[in-house]
């Protein structure tokens, strides 16, 4: 049983490393193209404070809920689960502290991270609820090739899931 756990953990770490390397190499390529089409240029336009950023904000608020545009990714995720989740998913999502990578998707290799207040890593108290969190995340976001990773309070991987 110890060997199976080591193999599974090695596979998870390998997938995460490949995802991180691929995500970072994609970011460098977009930045070198003068900001063509990437999420980085939109963020730069917003931070510049020009009229284009305000027009983009107005377009976003027209197309979606105003509260969701200003809410953090974790708050958006919690609101979605509060509205659409099962009672067990709702209980599990109360442990979510932070969500990263949910807003930038390209359907090639999407990677999102969910940080929780669980302790004990892969074999800790959060292993069951973290699977519910990953499942709820897959209901919230959709990608052709997405991977969500749920971490504990110490930054250890608890579980992974496709979305």
PDB file of C-alpha atoms in Angstrom:
ATOM      1  CA  UNK A   1       0.000   0.000   0.000  1.00  0.00           C
ATOM      2  CA  UNK A   2       2.896   2.378   0.646  1.00  0.00           C
ATOM      3  CA  UNK A   3       4.265   1.807  -2.843  1.00  0.00           C
ATOM      4  CA  UNK A   4       0.926   2.641  -4.504  1.00  0.00           C
ATOM      5  CA  UNK A   5       0.728   5.881  -2.540  1.00  0.00           C
ATOM      6  CA  UNK A   6       4.266   6.848  -3.600  1.00  0.00           C
ATOM      7  CA  UNK A   7       3.520   6.114  -7.253  1.00  0.00           C
ATOM      8  CA  UNK A   8       0.268   8.089  -7.142  1.00  0.00           C
ATOM      9  CA  UNK A   9       1.959  11.016  -5.396  1.00  0.00           C
ATOM     10  CA  UNK A  10       4.793  10.946  -7.946  1.00  0.00           C
ATOM     11  CA  UNK A  11       2.291  11.035 -10.804  1.00  0.00           C
ATOM     12  CA  UNK A  12       0.418  13.964  -9.235  1.00  0.00           C
ATOM     13  CA  UNK A  13       3.639  15.913  -8.682  1.00  0.00           C
ATOM     14  CA  UNK A  14       4.728  15.177 -12.250  1.00  0.00           C
ATOM     15  CA  UNK A  15       1.456  16.446 -13.676  1.00  0.00           C
ATOM     16  CA  UNK A  16       1.613  19.592 -11.563  1.00  0.00           C
ATOM     17  CA  UNK A  17       5.217  20.273 -12.618  1.00  0.00           C
ATOM     18  CA  UNK A  18       4.341  19.825 -16.291  1.00  0.00           C
ATOM     19  CA  UNK A  19       1.363  22.139 -15.866  1.00  0.00           C
ATOM     20  CA  UNK A  20       3.422  24.825 -14.160  1.00  0.00           C
ATOM     21  CA  UNK A  21       6.182  24.666 -16.760  1.00  0.00           C
ATOM     22  CA  UNK A  22       3.688  24.776 -19.621  1.00  0.00           C
ATOM     23  CA  UNK A  23       1.734  27.628 -18.061  1.00  0.00           C
ATOM     24  CA  UNK A  24       4.880  29.666 -17.497  1.00  0.00           C
ATOM     25  CA  UNK A  25       6.198  29.085 -21.002  1.00  0.00           C
ATOM     26  CA  UNK A  26       2.839  30.203 -22.426  1.00  0.00           C
ATOM     27  CA  UNK A  27       2.911  33.420 -20.399  1.00  0.00           C
ATOM     28  CA  UNK A  28       6.364  34.328 -21.703  1.00  0.00           C
ATOM     29  CA  UNK A  29       5.272  33.807 -25.316  1.00  0.00           C
ATOM     30  CA  UNK A  30       2.231  36.066 -24.969  1.00  0.00           C
ATOM     31  CA  UNK A  31       4.252  38.857 -23.380  1.00  0.00           C
ATOM     32  CA  UNK A  32       6.756  38.813 -26.261  1.00  0.00           C
ATOM     33  CA  UNK A  33       4.039  39.344 -28.871  1.00  0.00           C
ATOM     34  CA  UNK A  34       3.353  42.873 -27.752  1.00  0.00           C
ATOM     35  CA  UNK A  35       0.327  41.879 -25.670  1.00  0.00           C
ATOM     36  CA  UNK A  36      -1.701  40.389 -28.516  1.00  0.00           C
ATOM     37  CA  UNK A  37      -4.734  38.612 -27.128  1.00  0.00           C
ATOM     38  CA  UNK A  38      -3.482  37.649 -23.682  1.00  0.00           C
ATOM     39  CA  UNK A  39      -5.120  38.379 -20.322  1.00  0.00           C
ATOM     40  CA  UNK A  40      -2.001  40.341 -19.425  1.00  0.00           C
ATOM     41  CA  UNK A  41      -2.757  43.194 -21.817  1.00  0.00           C
ATOM     42  CA  UNK A  42      -6.302  43.534 -20.518  1.00  0.00           C
ATOM     43  CA  UNK A  43      -4.973  43.755 -16.967  1.00  0.00           C
ATOM     44  CA  UNK A  44      -2.411  46.342 -18.056  1.00  0.00           C
ATOM     45  CA  UNK A  45      -5.129  48.399 -19.754  1.00  0.00           C
ATOM     46  CA  UNK A  46      -7.241  48.310 -16.588  1.00  0.00           C
ATOM     47  CA  UNK A  47      -4.320  49.339 -14.385  1.00  0.00           C
ATOM     48  CA  UNK A  48      -3.384  52.188 -16.760  1.00  0.00           C
ATOM     49  CA  UNK A  49      -6.701  53.854 -15.898  1.00  0.00           C
ATOM     50  CA  UNK A  50      -7.472  54.824 -19.488  1.00  0.00           C
ATOM     51  CA  UNK A  51     -10.951  55.129 -20.920  1.00  0.00           C
ATOM     52  CA  UNK A  52     -10.536  51.674 -22.530  1.00  0.00           C
ATOM     53  CA  UNK A  53     -10.334  50.094 -19.086  1.00  0.00           C
ATOM     54  CA  UNK A  54     -13.527  51.794 -17.978  1.00  0.00           C
ATOM     55  CA  UNK A  55     -15.294  50.795 -21.184  1.00  0.00           C
ATOM     56  CA  UNK A  56     -14.186  47.201 -20.596  1.00  0.00           C
ATOM     57  CA  UNK A  57     -15.536  47.370 -17.039  1.00  0.00           C
ATOM     58  CA  UNK A  58     -18.869  48.684 -18.314  1.00  0.00           C
ATOM     59  CA  UNK A  59     -19.068  45.907 -20.891  1.00  0.00           C
ATOM     60  CA  UNK A  60     -18.331  43.312 -18.216  1.00  0.00           C
ATOM     61  CA  UNK A  61     -20.976  44.661 -15.878  1.00  0.00           C
ATOM     62  CA  UNK A  62     -23.522  44.681 -18.710  1.00  0.00           C
ATOM     63  CA  UNK A  63     -22.766  41.064 -19.592  1.00  0.00           C
ATOM     64  CA  UNK A  64     -22.654  39.749 -16.021  1.00  0.00           C
ATOM     65  CA  UNK A  65     -23.448  40.434 -12.400  1.00  0.00           C
ATOM     66  CA  UNK A  66     -21.792  43.589 -11.038  1.00  0.00           C
ATOM     67  CA  UNK A  67     -20.940  41.898  -7.727  1.00  0.00           C
ATOM     68  CA  UNK A  68     -19.126  39.058  -9.435  1.00  0.00           C
ATOM     69  CA  UNK A  69     -16.891  41.412 -11.409  1.00  0.00           C
ATOM     70  CA  UNK A  70     -15.499  42.900  -8.198  1.00  0.00           C
ATOM     71  CA  UNK A  71     -15.459  39.735  -6.083  1.00  0.00           C
ATOM     72  CA  UNK A  72     -12.345  37.616  -5.708  1.00  0.00           C
ATOM     73  CA  UNK A  73     -12.176  34.241  -7.400  1.00  0.00           C
ATOM     74  CA  UNK A  74     -12.727  32.510  -4.058  1.00  0.00           C
ATOM     75  CA  UNK A  75     -15.828  34.612  -3.367  1.00  0.00           C
ATOM     76  CA  UNK A  76     -17.180  33.902  -6.857  1.00  0.00           C
ATOM     77  CA  UNK A  77     -16.587  30.181  -6.366  1.00  0.00           C
ATOM     78  CA  UNK A  78     -18.243  30.173  -2.942  1.00  0.00           C
ATOM     79  CA  UNK A  79     -21.230  32.093  -4.304  1.00  0.00           C
ATOM     80  CA  UNK A  80     -21.630  29.593  -7.145  1.00  0.00           C
ATOM     81  CA  UNK A  81     -21.537  26.630  -4.757  1.00  0.00           C
ATOM     82  CA  UNK A  82     -23.926  28.356  -2.332  1.00  0.00           C
ATOM     83  CA  UNK A  83     -26.397  28.687  -5.186  1.00  0.00           C
ATOM     84  CA  UNK A  84     -25.847  25.395  -7.065  1.00  0.00           C
ATOM     85  CA  UNK A  85     -24.002  23.001  -4.755  1.00  0.00           C
ATOM     86  CA  UNK A  86     -25.100  20.069  -2.643  1.00  0.00           C
ATOM     87  CA  UNK A  87     -25.164  20.464   1.142  1.00  0.00           C
ATOM     88  CA  UNK A  88     -21.878  18.520   1.444  1.00  0.00           C
ATOM     89  CA  UNK A  89     -20.226  20.694  -1.207  1.00  0.00           C
ATOM     90  CA  UNK A  90     -21.438  23.814   0.580  1.00  0.00           C
ATOM     91  CA  UNK A  91     -19.888  22.564   3.835  1.00  0.00           C
ATOM     92  CA  UNK A  92     -16.607  21.692   2.123  1.00  0.00           C
ATOM     93  CA  UNK A  93     -16.317  25.044   0.349  1.00  0.00           C
ATOM     94  CA  UNK A  94     -16.466  26.923   3.661  1.00  0.00           C
ATOM     95  CA  UNK A  95     -12.829  25.807   4.095  1.00  0.00           C
ATOM     96  CA  UNK A  96     -11.682  27.522   0.866  1.00  0.00           C
ATOM     97  CA  UNK A  97      -9.369  30.458   1.520  1.00  0.00           C
ATOM     98  CA  UNK A  98      -8.089  31.366  -1.924  1.00  0.00           C
ATOM     99  CA  UNK A  99      -8.581  30.431  -5.593  1.00  0.00           C
ATOM    100  CA  UNK A 100      -5.983  31.205  -8.262  1.00  0.00           C
ATOM    101  CA  UNK A 101      -5.987  30.684 -12.011  1.00  0.00           C
ATOM    102  CA  UNK A 102      -9.733  30.327 -12.493  1.00  0.00           C
ATOM    103  CA  UNK A 103     -10.054  33.548 -14.473  1.00  0.00           C
ATOM    104  CA  UNK A 104      -7.371  32.847 -17.073  1.00  0.00           C
ATOM    105  CA  UNK A 105      -8.270  29.962 -19.378  1.00  0.00           C
ATOM    106  CA  UNK A 106      -7.119  29.101 -22.876  1.00  0.00           C
ATOM    107  CA  UNK A 107      -8.433  25.499 -23.177  1.00  0.00           C
ATOM    108  CA  UNK A 108      -4.919  24.230 -23.931  1.00  0.00           C
ATOM    109  CA  UNK A 109      -3.617  23.569 -20.442  1.00  0.00           C
ATOM    110  CA  UNK A 110      -5.674  25.327 -17.802  1.00  0.00           C
ATOM    111  CA  UNK A 111      -4.494  25.072 -14.239  1.00  0.00           C
ATOM    112  CA  UNK A 112      -6.277  26.372 -11.160  1.00  0.00           C
ATOM    113  CA  UNK A 113      -5.295  26.186  -7.495  1.00  0.00           C
ATOM    114  CA  UNK A 114      -7.645  26.113  -4.513  1.00  0.00           C
ATOM    115  CA  UNK A 115      -6.141  26.764  -1.080  1.00  0.00           C
ATOM    116  CA  UNK A 116      -7.940  25.547   2.049  1.00  0.00           C
ATOM    117  CA  UNK A 117      -7.513  25.571   5.810  1.00  0.00           C
ATOM    118  CA  UNK A 118      -7.359  21.754   6.036  1.00  0.00           C
ATOM    119  CA  UNK A 119      -4.280  20.128   7.592  1.00  0.00           C
ATOM    120  CA  UNK A 120      -2.496  16.847   7.100  1.00  0.00           C
ATOM    121  CA  UNK A 121      -1.908  16.789   3.354  1.00  0.00           C
ATOM    122  CA  UNK A 122      -2.938  13.842   1.209  1.00  0.00           C
ATOM    123  CA  UNK A 123      -3.911  11.629   4.142  1.00  0.00           C
ATOM    124  CA  UNK A 124      -5.282  14.366   6.397  1.00  0.00           C
ATOM    125  CA  UNK A 125      -8.772  15.398   7.449  1.00  0.00           C
ATOM    126  CA  UNK A 126      -9.470  17.273   4.224  1.00  0.00           C
ATOM    127  CA  UNK A 127      -9.002  14.455   1.735  1.00  0.00           C
ATOM    128  CA  UNK A 128     -12.739  13.718   1.425  1.00  0.00           C
ATOM    129  CA  UNK A 129     -14.017  17.302   1.385  1.00  0.00           C
ATOM    130  CA  UNK A 130     -11.253  18.350  -1.022  1.00  0.00           C
ATOM    131  CA  UNK A 131     -12.625  15.913  -3.604  1.00  0.00           C
ATOM    132  CA  UNK A 132     -15.983  17.626  -3.214  1.00  0.00           C
ATOM    133  CA  UNK A 133     -14.272  20.996  -3.689  1.00  0.00           C
ATOM    134  CA  UNK A 134     -12.605  19.770  -6.896  1.00  0.00           C
ATOM    135  CA  UNK A 135     -15.922  18.414  -8.135  1.00  0.00           C
ATOM    136  CA  UNK A 136     -17.714  21.686  -7.369  1.00  0.00           C
ATOM    137  CA  UNK A 137     -14.940  23.565  -9.154  1.00  0.00           C
ATOM    138  CA  UNK A 138     -15.521  21.408 -12.245  1.00  0.00           C
ATOM    139  CA  UNK A 139     -19.189  22.393 -12.103  1.00  0.00           C
ATOM    140  CA  UNK A 140     -18.207  26.069 -11.846  1.00  0.00           C
ATOM    141  CA  UNK A 141     -15.549  26.217 -14.587  1.00  0.00           C
ATOM    142  CA  UNK A 142     -15.307  24.219 -17.790  1.00  0.00           C
ATOM    143  CA  UNK A 143     -12.204  23.584 -19.865  1.00  0.00           C
ATOM    144  CA  UNK A 144     -11.169  21.113 -22.520  1.00  0.00           C
ATOM    145  CA  UNK A 145      -7.978  20.374 -20.603  1.00  0.00           C
ATOM    146  CA  UNK A 146      -8.218  21.818 -17.100  1.00  0.00           C
ATOM    147  CA  UNK A 147      -6.631  20.636 -13.860  1.00  0.00           C
ATOM    148  CA  UNK A 148      -7.650  21.933 -10.454  1.00  0.00           C
ATOM    149  CA  UNK A 149      -5.368  21.247  -7.495  1.00  0.00           C
ATOM    150  CA  UNK A 150      -6.565  21.572  -3.905  1.00  0.00           C
ATOM    151  CA  UNK A 151      -3.938  22.422  -1.270  1.00  0.00           C
ATOM    152  CA  UNK A 152      -3.967  22.286   2.521  1.00  0.00           C
ATOM    153  CA  UNK A 153      -2.946  25.069   4.912  1.00  0.00           C
ATOM    154  CA  UNK A 154       0.743  24.086   4.644  1.00  0.00           C
ATOM    155  CA  UNK A 155       0.703  24.147   0.840  1.00  0.00           C
ATOM    156  CA  UNK A 156       0.678  20.364   0.434  1.00  0.00           C
ATOM    157  CA  UNK A 157      -1.394  18.825  -2.343  1.00  0.00           C
ATOM    158  CA  UNK A 158      -4.572  17.177  -1.097  1.00  0.00           C
ATOM    159  CA  UNK A 159      -6.199  16.226  -4.397  1.00  0.00           C
ATOM    160  CA  UNK A 160      -6.433  16.999  -8.102  1.00  0.00           C
ATOM    161  CA  UNK A 161      -9.374  16.975 -10.449  1.00  0.00           C
ATOM    162  CA  UNK A 162     -10.195  17.726 -14.073  1.00  0.00           C
ATOM    163  CA  UNK A 163     -12.479  20.557 -15.046  1.00  0.00           C
TER     164      UNK A 163
END
